PDB file of C-alpha atoms in Angstrom:
ATOM      1  CA  MET A 781      81.221  93.567 128.185  1.00  0.00           C
ATOM      2  CA  HIS A 782      82.946  96.502 127.057  1.00  0.00           C
ATOM      3  CA  PRO A 783      85.241  97.204 125.810  1.00  0.00           C
ATOM      4  CA  LEU A 784      83.169  94.769 123.571  1.00  0.00           C
ATOM      5  CA  ARG A 785      80.050  96.094 121.609  1.00  0.00           C
ATOM      6  CA  LEU A 786      77.788  93.656 119.805  1.00  0.00           C
ATOM      7  CA  ILE A 787      75.634  94.934 117.070  1.00  0.00           C
ATOM      8  CA  GLU A 788      72.765  93.570 114.670  1.00  0.00           C
ATOM      9  CA  SER A 789      74.055  94.577 110.759  1.00  0.00           C
ATOM     10  CA  VAL A 790      71.124  93.147 109.325  1.00  0.00           C
ATOM     11  CA  PRO A 791      68.317  91.455 110.871  1.00  0.00           C
ATOM     12  CA  GLY A 792      69.248  88.000 112.523  1.00  0.00           C
ATOM     13  CA  LYS A 793      73.296  88.404 111.473  1.00  0.00           C
ATOM     14  CA  TYR A 794      75.075  89.766 114.637  1.00  0.00           C
ATOM     15  CA  SER A 795      79.057  91.042 115.215  1.00  0.00           C
ATOM     16  CA  LEU A 796      81.136  91.319 118.104  1.00  0.00           C
ATOM     17  CA  LEU A 797      83.403  94.084 117.753  1.00  0.00           C
ATOM     18  CA  LEU A 798      86.862  95.169 119.673  1.00  0.00           C
ATOM     19  CA  ASP A 799      88.516  98.276 118.363  1.00  0.00           C
ATOM     20  CA  ALA A 800      92.579  97.661 118.629  1.00  0.00           C
ATOM     21  CA  GLY A 801      94.379  99.155 121.613  1.00  0.00           C
ATOM     22  CA  THR A 802      91.393 100.438 123.504  1.00  0.00           C
ATOM     23  CA  THR A 803      91.658  97.277 126.470  1.00  0.00           C
ATOM     24  CA  GLN A 804      93.053  97.928 129.796  1.00  0.00           C
ATOM     25  CA  VAL A 805      95.651  95.254 128.636  1.00  0.00           C
ATOM     26  CA  ASP A 806      97.889  96.359 125.647  1.00  0.00           C
ATOM     27  CA  ASP A 807     100.535  97.171 128.012  1.00  0.00           C
ATOM     28  CA  VAL A 808     100.242  93.624 129.144  1.00  0.00           C
ATOM     29  CA  ILE A 809     100.300  91.920 125.895  1.00  0.00           C
ATOM     30  CA  GLU A 810     103.218  94.146 124.390  1.00  0.00           C
ATOM     31  CA  GLU A 811     105.331  92.986 127.368  1.00  0.00           C
ATOM     32  CA  LEU A 812     104.526  89.686 126.728  1.00  0.00           C
ATOM     33  CA  GLY A 813     105.907  90.228 122.960  1.00  0.00           C
ATOM     34  CA  HIS A 814     102.459  90.357 121.395  1.00  0.00           C
ATOM     35  CA  THR A 815     100.944  93.114 118.726  1.00  0.00           C
ATOM     36  CA  PRO A 816      97.267  93.856 120.253  1.00  0.00           C
ATOM     37  CA  ASN A 817      95.733  93.323 117.194  1.00  0.00           C
ATOM     38  CA  GLY A 818      92.491  91.680 115.970  1.00  0.00           C
ATOM     39  CA  TYR A 819      94.613  88.912 115.276  1.00  0.00           C
ATOM     40  CA  PHE A 820      96.186  88.837 118.536  1.00  0.00           C
ATOM     41  CA  TRP A 821      93.027  89.110 120.409  1.00  0.00           C
ATOM     42  CA  GLU A 822      90.582  86.423 117.981  1.00  0.00           C
ATOM     43  CA  GLY A 823      93.706  84.063 119.178  1.00  0.00           C
ATOM     44  CA  VAL A 824      92.638  84.688 122.471  1.00  0.00           C
ATOM     45  CA  ALA A 825      88.784  83.842 120.898  1.00  0.00           C
ATOM     46  CA  GLN A 826      90.333  80.225 119.999  1.00  0.00           C
ATOM     47  CA  LEU A 827      91.990  79.393 123.519  1.00  0.00           C
ATOM     48  CA  LEU A 828      88.698  80.706 125.461  1.00  0.00           C
ATOM     49  CA  VAL A 829      86.196  78.998 123.128  1.00  0.00           C
ATOM     50  CA  SER A 830      88.493  75.784 122.781  1.00  0.00           C
ATOM     51  CA  THR A 831      89.405  75.756 126.956  1.00  0.00           C
ATOM     52  CA  GLU A 832      86.664  77.348 128.963  1.00  0.00           C
ATOM     53  CA  ALA A 833      83.851  77.209 126.368  1.00  0.00           C
ATOM     54  CA  PRO A 834      84.033  74.458 123.716  1.00  0.00           C
ATOM     55  CA  ALA A 835      79.627  74.463 123.272  1.00  0.00           C
ATOM     56  CA  LEU A 836      80.798  77.457 121.620  1.00  0.00           C
ATOM     57  CA  GLU A 837      83.139  76.242 118.588  1.00  0.00           C
ATOM     58  CA  GLY A 838      81.180  75.868 114.961  1.00  0.00           C
ATOM     59  CA  ARG A 839      78.490  78.638 116.604  1.00  0.00           C
ATOM     60  CA  PHE A 840      80.336  81.476 114.690  1.00  0.00           C
ATOM     61  CA  SER A 841      82.927  82.574 112.476  1.00  0.00           C
ATOM     62  CA  TYR A 842      86.203  85.181 112.697  1.00  0.00           C
ATOM     63  CA  ASP A 843      87.097  88.037 110.348  1.00  0.00           C
ATOM     64  CA  PRO A 844      89.435  90.229 112.819  1.00  0.00           C
ATOM     65  CA  GLU A 845      91.360  93.212 110.883  1.00  0.00           C
ATOM     66  CA  GLY A 846      95.166  94.717 112.095  1.00  0.00           C
ATOM     67  CA  GLY A 847      92.441  97.210 113.829  1.00  0.00           C
ATOM     68  CA  MET A 848      89.546  95.437 115.037  1.00  0.00           C
ATOM     69  CA  PHE A 849      88.774  91.984 116.434  1.00  0.00           C
ATOM     70  CA  CYS A 850      85.831  90.917 114.657  1.00  0.00           C
ATOM     71  CA  ALA A 851      83.228  87.720 115.731  1.00  0.00           C
ATOM     72  CA  TYR A 852      79.749  87.473 113.490  1.00  0.00           C
ATOM     73  CA  GLY A 853      76.724  84.972 113.270  1.00  0.00           C
ATOM     74  CA  ALA A 854      73.593  84.094 113.292  1.00  0.00           C
ATOM     75  CA  ASP A 855      73.542  82.668 116.684  1.00  0.00           C
ATOM     76  CA  ARG A 856      73.402  86.217 119.215  1.00  0.00           C
ATOM     77  CA  SER A 857      74.151  84.202 122.485  1.00  0.00           C
ATOM     78  CA  ALA A 858      77.233  82.163 121.717  1.00  0.00           C
ATOM     79  CA  LEU A 859      78.577  85.706 120.524  1.00  0.00           C
ATOM     80  CA  GLU A 860      77.204  87.257 123.785  1.00  0.00           C
ATOM     81  CA  GLU A 861      78.798  84.542 125.405  1.00  0.00           C
ATOM     82  CA  LEU A 862      81.982  85.168 124.000  1.00  0.00           C
ATOM     83  CA  GLY A 863      81.632  88.381 124.229  1.00  0.00           C
ATOM     84  CA  THR A 864      81.179  88.109 128.105  1.00  0.00           C
ATOM     85  CA  ARG A 865      84.420  86.190 128.457  1.00  0.00           C
ATOM     86  CA  MET A 866      86.602  88.181 126.442  1.00  0.00           C
ATOM     87  CA  ALA A 867      85.469  91.341 128.177  1.00  0.00           C
ATOM     88  CA  ALA A 868      86.531  89.497 131.691  1.00  0.00           C
ATOM     89  CA  VAL A 869      90.177  88.855 129.943  1.00  0.00           C
ATOM     90  CA  ALA A 870      91.066  92.667 128.257  1.00  0.00           C
ATOM     91  CA  ALA A 871      89.834  94.212 132.050  1.00  0.00           C
ATOM     92  CA  ASP A 872      92.564  91.388 133.672  1.00  0.00           C
ATOM     93  CA  ALA A 873      96.168  92.092 133.347  1.00  0.00           C
ATOM     94  CA  ASP A 874      97.163  89.061 135.905  1.00  0.00           C
ATOM     95  CA  ARG A 875      94.457  86.651 133.334  1.00  0.00           C
ATOM     96  CA  MET A 876      96.081  87.651 130.230  1.00  0.00           C
ATOM     97  CA  ARG A 877      99.281  86.859 131.447  1.00  0.00           C
ATOM     98  CA  ARG A 878      97.933  83.766 132.875  1.00  0.00           C
ATOM     99  CA  LEU A 879      96.624  83.135 129.399  1.00  0.00           C
ATOM    100  CA  VAL A 880      99.627  83.969 127.161  1.00  0.00           C
ATOM    101  CA  THR A 881     102.127  81.806 129.123  1.00  0.00           C
ATOM    102  CA  ALA A 882      99.287  78.726 128.912  1.00  0.00           C
ATOM    103  CA  ALA A 883      99.135  79.105 125.706  1.00  0.00           C
ATOM    104  CA  GLU A 884     102.934  79.401 124.353  1.00  0.00           C
ATOM    105  CA  ALA A 885     103.501  77.055 126.892  1.00  0.00           C
ATOM    106  CA  ASP A 886     101.216  74.543 124.529  1.00  0.00           C
ATOM    107  CA  GLY A 887     102.997  75.167 121.343  1.00  0.00           C
ATOM    108  CA  PHE A 888     100.185  77.538 120.387  1.00  0.00           C
ATOM    109  CA  GLU A 889     100.578  80.654 118.487  1.00  0.00           C
ATOM    110  CA  PHE A 890      99.490  84.465 118.197  1.00  0.00           C
ATOM    111  CA  ASP A 891      98.543  85.506 114.942  1.00  0.00           C
ATOM    112  CA  ASP A 892      99.644  89.002 115.826  1.00  0.00           C
TER     113      ASP A 892
END
């Protein structure tokens, strides 16, 4: 799940975290006209849920900041699945390009 990490903040409550600016695809994100901050990664998470894993919809919440992506909730397995999906994108420049290009073609706006 690297570069993401899943922590248990209090018993039964989990946070999926990604420090912005630490992925292998940061340069690609910038080439595509975006800032690899927490808000951009929230958009990535939303896209992955809507296009690849709709069963995850509503099973956690988002709370990104400029320097960090955060999804949180009580459903550890849902956050683990999201983390695995996001880690795959964070390590694959071609997949990131395809994701952003398709999203923008569909009218999706990243909030970065």
